[in-house]
mmCIF file of C-alpha atoms in Angstrom:
data_model
loop_
_atom_site.group_PDB
_atom_site.id
_atom_site.type_symbol
_atom_site.label_atom_id
_atom_site.label_comp_id
_atom_site.label_asym_id
_atom_site.label_seq_id
_atom_site.Cartn_x
_atom_site.Cartn_y
_atom_site.Cartn_z
ATOM 1 C CA UNK A 1 71.692 68.696 27.383
ATOM 2 C CA UNK A 2 71.610 69.980 23.839
ATOM 3 C CA UNK A 3 68.670 72.040 22.609
ATOM 4 C CA UNK A 4 67.627 72.516 19.017
ATOM 5 C CA UNK A 5 67.846 76.044 17.656
ATOM 6 C CA UNK A 6 64.341 76.467 16.239
ATOM 7 C CA UNK A 7 62.013 79.222 17.472
ATOM 8 C CA UNK A 8 59.201 78.728 19.976
ATOM 9 C CA UNK A 9 58.490 75.874 22.347
ATOM 10 C CA UNK A 10 60.267 73.188 20.320
ATOM 11 C CA UNK A 11 63.651 74.674 21.227
ATOM 12 C CA UNK A 12 63.368 72.994 24.607
ATOM 13 C CA UNK A 13 64.692 69.504 24.978
ATOM 14 C CA UNK A 14 61.684 67.259 25.488
ATOM 15 C CA UNK A 15 62.356 66.649 29.145
ATOM 16 C CA UNK A 16 64.763 69.397 30.239
ATOM 17 C CA UNK A 17 62.227 71.241 32.407
ATOM 18 C CA UNK A 18 60.779 68.022 33.793
ATOM 19 C CA UNK A 19 64.230 66.699 34.743
ATOM 20 C CA UNK A 20 65.121 69.998 36.391
ATOM 21 C CA UNK A 21 61.932 69.815 38.482
ATOM 22 C CA UNK A 22 62.612 66.188 39.409
ATOM 23 C CA UNK A 23 66.212 66.885 40.453
ATOM 24 C CA UNK A 24 65.168 69.863 42.572
ATOM 25 C CA UNK A 25 62.289 68.072 44.287
ATOM 26 C CA UNK A 26 64.424 64.968 44.949
ATOM 27 C CA UNK A 27 67.310 67.020 46.308
ATOM 28 C CA UNK A 28 65.103 68.828 48.816
ATOM 29 C CA UNK A 29 62.447 66.144 49.328
ATOM 30 C CA UNK A 30 59.520 68.365 48.412
ATOM 31 C CA UNK A 31 57.301 69.537 45.567
ATOM 32 C CA UNK A 32 55.953 72.429 47.602
ATOM 33 C CA UNK A 33 57.110 75.705 46.029
ATOM 34 C CA UNK A 34 57.252 77.525 49.376
ATOM 35 C CA UNK A 35 59.385 74.803 50.926
ATOM 36 C CA UNK A 36 61.713 74.817 47.912
ATOM 37 C CA UNK A 37 62.010 78.598 47.973
ATOM 38 C CA UNK A 38 62.939 78.334 51.656
ATOM 39 C CA UNK A 39 65.540 75.627 50.908
ATOM 40 C CA UNK A 40 67.081 77.936 48.291
ATOM 41 C CA UNK A 41 67.193 80.811 50.829
ATOM 42 C CA UNK A 42 64.770 82.900 48.809
ATOM 43 C CA UNK A 43 62.969 85.575 50.813
ATOM 44 C CA UNK A 44 59.209 85.320 50.221
ATOM 45 C CA UNK A 45 56.912 88.200 51.124
ATOM 46 C CA UNK A 46 53.335 89.206 50.471
ATOM 47 C CA UNK A 47 52.196 92.674 49.571
ATOM 48 C CA UNK A 48 48.857 94.363 49.084
ATOM 49 C CA UNK A 49 50.584 97.277 47.360
ATOM 50 C CA UNK A 50 49.715 96.185 43.838
ATOM 51 C CA UNK A 51 46.518 95.023 42.203
ATOM 52 C CA UNK A 52 47.631 94.196 38.666
ATOM 53 C CA UNK A 53 50.434 91.774 39.527
ATOM 54 C CA UNK A 54 50.090 88.366 41.074
ATOM 55 C CA UNK A 55 53.749 88.236 41.939
ATOM 56 C CA UNK A 56 57.291 89.017 40.911
ATOM 57 C CA UNK A 57 60.829 88.042 41.730
ATOM 58 C CA UNK A 58 64.050 89.996 41.843
ATOM 59 C CA UNK A 59 67.664 89.861 42.994
ATOM 60 C CA UNK A 60 69.148 92.461 45.349
ATOM 61 C CA UNK A 61 72.004 92.478 47.848
ATOM 62 C CA UNK A 62 73.020 88.947 46.826
ATOM 63 C CA UNK A 63 69.554 87.642 47.744
ATOM 64 C CA UNK A 64 66.625 86.451 45.634
ATOM 65 C CA UNK A 65 63.157 87.703 46.587
ATOM 66 C CA UNK A 66 59.652 86.621 45.639
ATOM 67 C CA UNK A 67 56.749 88.966 46.324
ATOM 68 C CA UNK A 68 53.208 87.619 46.045
ATOM 69 C CA UNK A 69 49.976 89.580 45.973
ATOM 70 C CA UNK A 70 48.321 89.138 49.366
ATOM 71 C CA UNK A 71 44.861 89.244 47.763
ATOM 72 C CA UNK A 72 45.404 85.921 45.963
ATOM 73 C CA UNK A 73 43.805 82.723 47.178
ATOM 74 C CA UNK A 74 46.138 80.148 48.710
ATOM 75 C CA UNK A 75 46.044 78.079 45.515
ATOM 76 C CA UNK A 76 46.842 81.114 43.343
ATOM 77 C CA UNK A 77 49.751 81.979 45.659
ATOM 78 C CA UNK A 78 51.022 78.411 45.317
ATOM 79 C CA UNK A 79 50.903 78.595 41.506
ATOM 80 C CA UNK A 80 52.505 82.052 41.434
ATOM 81 C CA UNK A 81 55.209 80.873 43.863
ATOM 82 C CA UNK A 82 55.961 77.852 41.639
ATOM 83 C CA UNK A 83 56.215 80.138 38.618
ATOM 84 C CA UNK A 84 58.567 82.553 40.379
ATOM 85 C CA UNK A 85 60.623 79.595 41.676
ATOM 86 C CA UNK A 86 61.019 78.535 38.050
ATOM 87 C CA UNK A 87 62.488 81.919 37.176
ATOM 88 C CA UNK A 88 64.960 81.664 40.059
ATOM 89 C CA UNK A 89 66.017 78.141 39.081
ATOM 90 C CA UNK A 90 65.987 78.514 35.294
ATOM 91 C CA UNK A 91 66.671 82.215 34.716
ATOM 92 C CA UNK A 92 69.033 83.189 37.509
ATOM 93 C CA UNK A 93 71.290 85.275 35.258
ATOM 94 C CA UNK A 94 68.412 87.261 33.759
ATOM 95 C CA UNK A 95 67.065 87.958 37.255
ATOM 96 C CA UNK A 96 70.387 89.382 38.313
ATOM 97 C CA UNK A 97 69.889 92.049 35.626
ATOM 98 C CA UNK A 98 66.199 92.907 36.074
ATOM 99 C CA UNK A 99 63.137 91.773 38.052
ATOM 100 C CA UNK A 100 60.607 89.458 36.422
ATOM 101 C CA UNK A 101 57.086 90.727 36.937
ATOM 102 C CA UNK A 102 53.793 88.937 36.571
ATOM 103 C CA UNK A 103 52.700 91.330 33.852
ATOM 104 C CA UNK A 104 54.782 89.088 31.591
ATOM 105 C CA UNK A 105 53.732 85.792 33.216
ATOM 106 C CA UNK A 106 52.282 83.128 30.998
ATOM 107 C CA UNK A 107 53.227 84.890 27.808
ATOM 108 C CA UNK A 108 53.944 82.161 25.259
ATOM 109 C CA UNK A 109 55.924 84.541 23.075
ATOM 110 C CA UNK A 110 58.523 84.811 25.837
ATOM 111 C CA UNK A 111 60.723 81.763 26.214
ATOM 112 C CA UNK A 112 61.315 82.513 29.917
ATOM 113 C CA UNK A 113 57.584 82.618 30.657
ATOM 114 C CA UNK A 114 56.928 79.471 28.637
ATOM 115 C CA UNK A 115 59.628 77.621 30.573
ATOM 116 C CA UNK A 116 58.323 78.918 33.910
ATOM 117 C CA UNK A 117 54.810 77.729 33.026
ATOM 118 C CA UNK A 118 56.037 74.222 32.217
ATOM 119 C CA UNK A 119 58.145 74.147 35.369
ATOM 120 C CA UNK A 120 55.197 75.174 37.564
ATOM 121 C CA UNK A 121 52.927 72.565 35.965
ATOM 122 C CA UNK A 122 55.508 69.797 36.340
ATOM 123 C CA UNK A 123 56.211 70.799 39.941
ATOM 124 C CA UNK A 124 52.601 71.077 41.083
ATOM 125 C CA UNK A 125 50.994 68.207 39.144
ATOM 126 C CA UNK A 126 52.420 64.694 39.362
ATOM 127 C CA UNK A 127 52.474 62.573 36.208
ATOM 128 C CA UNK A 128 51.070 59.649 38.196
ATOM 129 C CA UNK A 129 48.057 61.680 39.375
ATOM 130 C CA UNK A 130 47.169 62.647 35.816
ATOM 131 C CA UNK A 131 47.608 59.027 34.704
ATOM 132 C CA UNK A 132 45.420 57.672 37.501
ATOM 133 C CA UNK A 133 42.619 60.197 36.995
ATOM 134 C CA UNK A 134 42.678 59.883 33.202
ATOM 135 C CA UNK A 135 41.813 56.175 33.532
ATOM 136 C CA UNK A 136 38.522 57.019 35.259
ATOM 137 C CA UNK A 137 35.900 56.931 32.499
ATOM 138 C CA UNK A 138 33.619 59.263 34.450
ATOM 139 C CA UNK A 139 36.332 61.885 34.906
ATOM 140 C CA UNK A 140 36.221 64.808 32.487
ATOM 141 C CA UNK A 141 38.921 67.424 32.089
ATOM 142 C CA UNK A 142 37.439 70.002 34.445
ATOM 143 C CA UNK A 143 36.662 67.438 37.141
ATOM 144 C CA UNK A 144 40.278 66.282 36.860
ATOM 145 C CA UNK A 145 41.391 69.870 37.424
ATOM 146 C CA UNK A 146 39.136 70.117 40.473
ATOM 147 C CA UNK A 147 40.381 66.772 41.821
ATOM 148 C CA UNK A 148 43.983 67.968 41.511
ATOM 149 C CA UNK A 149 43.122 71.459 42.790
ATOM 150 C CA UNK A 150 44.662 73.188 39.759
ATOM 151 C CA UNK A 151 43.388 75.575 37.139
ATOM 152 C CA UNK A 152 42.468 74.278 33.675
ATOM 153 C CA UNK A 153 45.180 76.540 32.242
ATOM 154 C CA UNK A 154 47.887 75.024 34.440
ATOM 155 C CA UNK A 155 46.588 71.541 33.581
ATOM 156 C CA UNK A 156 46.973 72.419 29.902
ATOM 157 C CA UNK A 157 50.655 73.079 30.492
ATOM 158 C CA UNK A 158 50.984 69.763 32.322
ATOM 159 C CA UNK A 159 49.322 67.877 29.477
ATOM 160 C CA UNK A 160 51.538 69.718 27.008
ATOM 161 C CA UNK A 161 54.573 68.608 29.018
ATOM 162 C CA UNK A 162 53.352 65.004 29.079
ATOM 163 C CA UNK A 163 52.644 64.961 25.349
ATOM 164 C CA UNK A 164 56.005 66.612 24.646
ATOM 165 C CA UNK A 165 57.695 63.840 26.636
ATOM 166 C CA UNK A 166 55.949 61.138 24.585
ATOM 167 C CA UNK A 167 52.796 60.364 26.564
ATOM 168 C CA UNK A 168 49.520 59.941 24.680
ATOM 169 C CA UNK A 169 47.010 62.522 25.910
ATOM 170 C CA UNK A 170 44.516 64.623 24.002
ATOM 171 C CA UNK A 171 44.720 68.325 24.653
ATOM 172 C CA UNK A 172 41.167 69.446 25.555
ATOM 173 C CA UNK A 173 42.010 73.122 25.244
ATOM 174 C CA UNK A 174 44.798 75.239 23.886
ATOM 175 C CA UNK A 175 47.443 76.646 26.160
ATOM 176 C CA UNK A 176 46.464 80.087 27.353
ATOM 177 C CA UNK A 177 49.781 81.650 28.003
ATOM 178 C CA UNK A 178 48.623 84.579 30.107
ATOM 179 C CA UNK A 179 46.317 82.842 32.567
ATOM 180 C CA UNK A 180 48.108 84.243 35.616
ATOM 181 C CA UNK A 181 48.342 87.706 34.164
ATOM 182 C CA UNK A 182 44.636 88.424 34.577
ATOM 183 C CA UNK A 183 44.041 91.712 36.289
ATOM 184 C CA UNK A 184 42.676 91.439 39.793
ATOM 185 C CA UNK A 185 39.731 93.604 40.784
ATOM 186 C CA UNK A 186 40.785 96.561 42.892
ATOM 187 C CA UNK A 187 39.332 96.679 46.365
#
């Protein structure tokens, strides 16, 4: 698929990330990031050895690894796992050279982080769920996020993906590119 050469988010083909997510989830019959990581033979571990990172991925000894912060909630681990899965699927060559750490996650100035954010949103939030909930007149943006068990920031990426692919949705908030990079309190 050909991409335009302009800077920023428009250099992505409108549905490249979405199609990649769909092909992966269809191939393995799952949208669960942990299941997909397992299918790809990625070693997933948790660690309480860091407080400023939510997760990172790296390549060593011909194996990909994802390490998640054990202090995260289950939902935060799921989002971080989806983001790291995106790096493994989309940025395999870059990972072979250096680890990708969560200190750079959700940074819109980095193309890799932007792509990983869109991938995670498209993996974890189904188009049909957004469509169904958006038809409910009593459903506001934050209630939709609660109903889908996702953060407003991740939902922003999903809406951005939908709009980019030609769907008509209003963006209730701007995309906050570093929403997973928030520093965790030290215990």
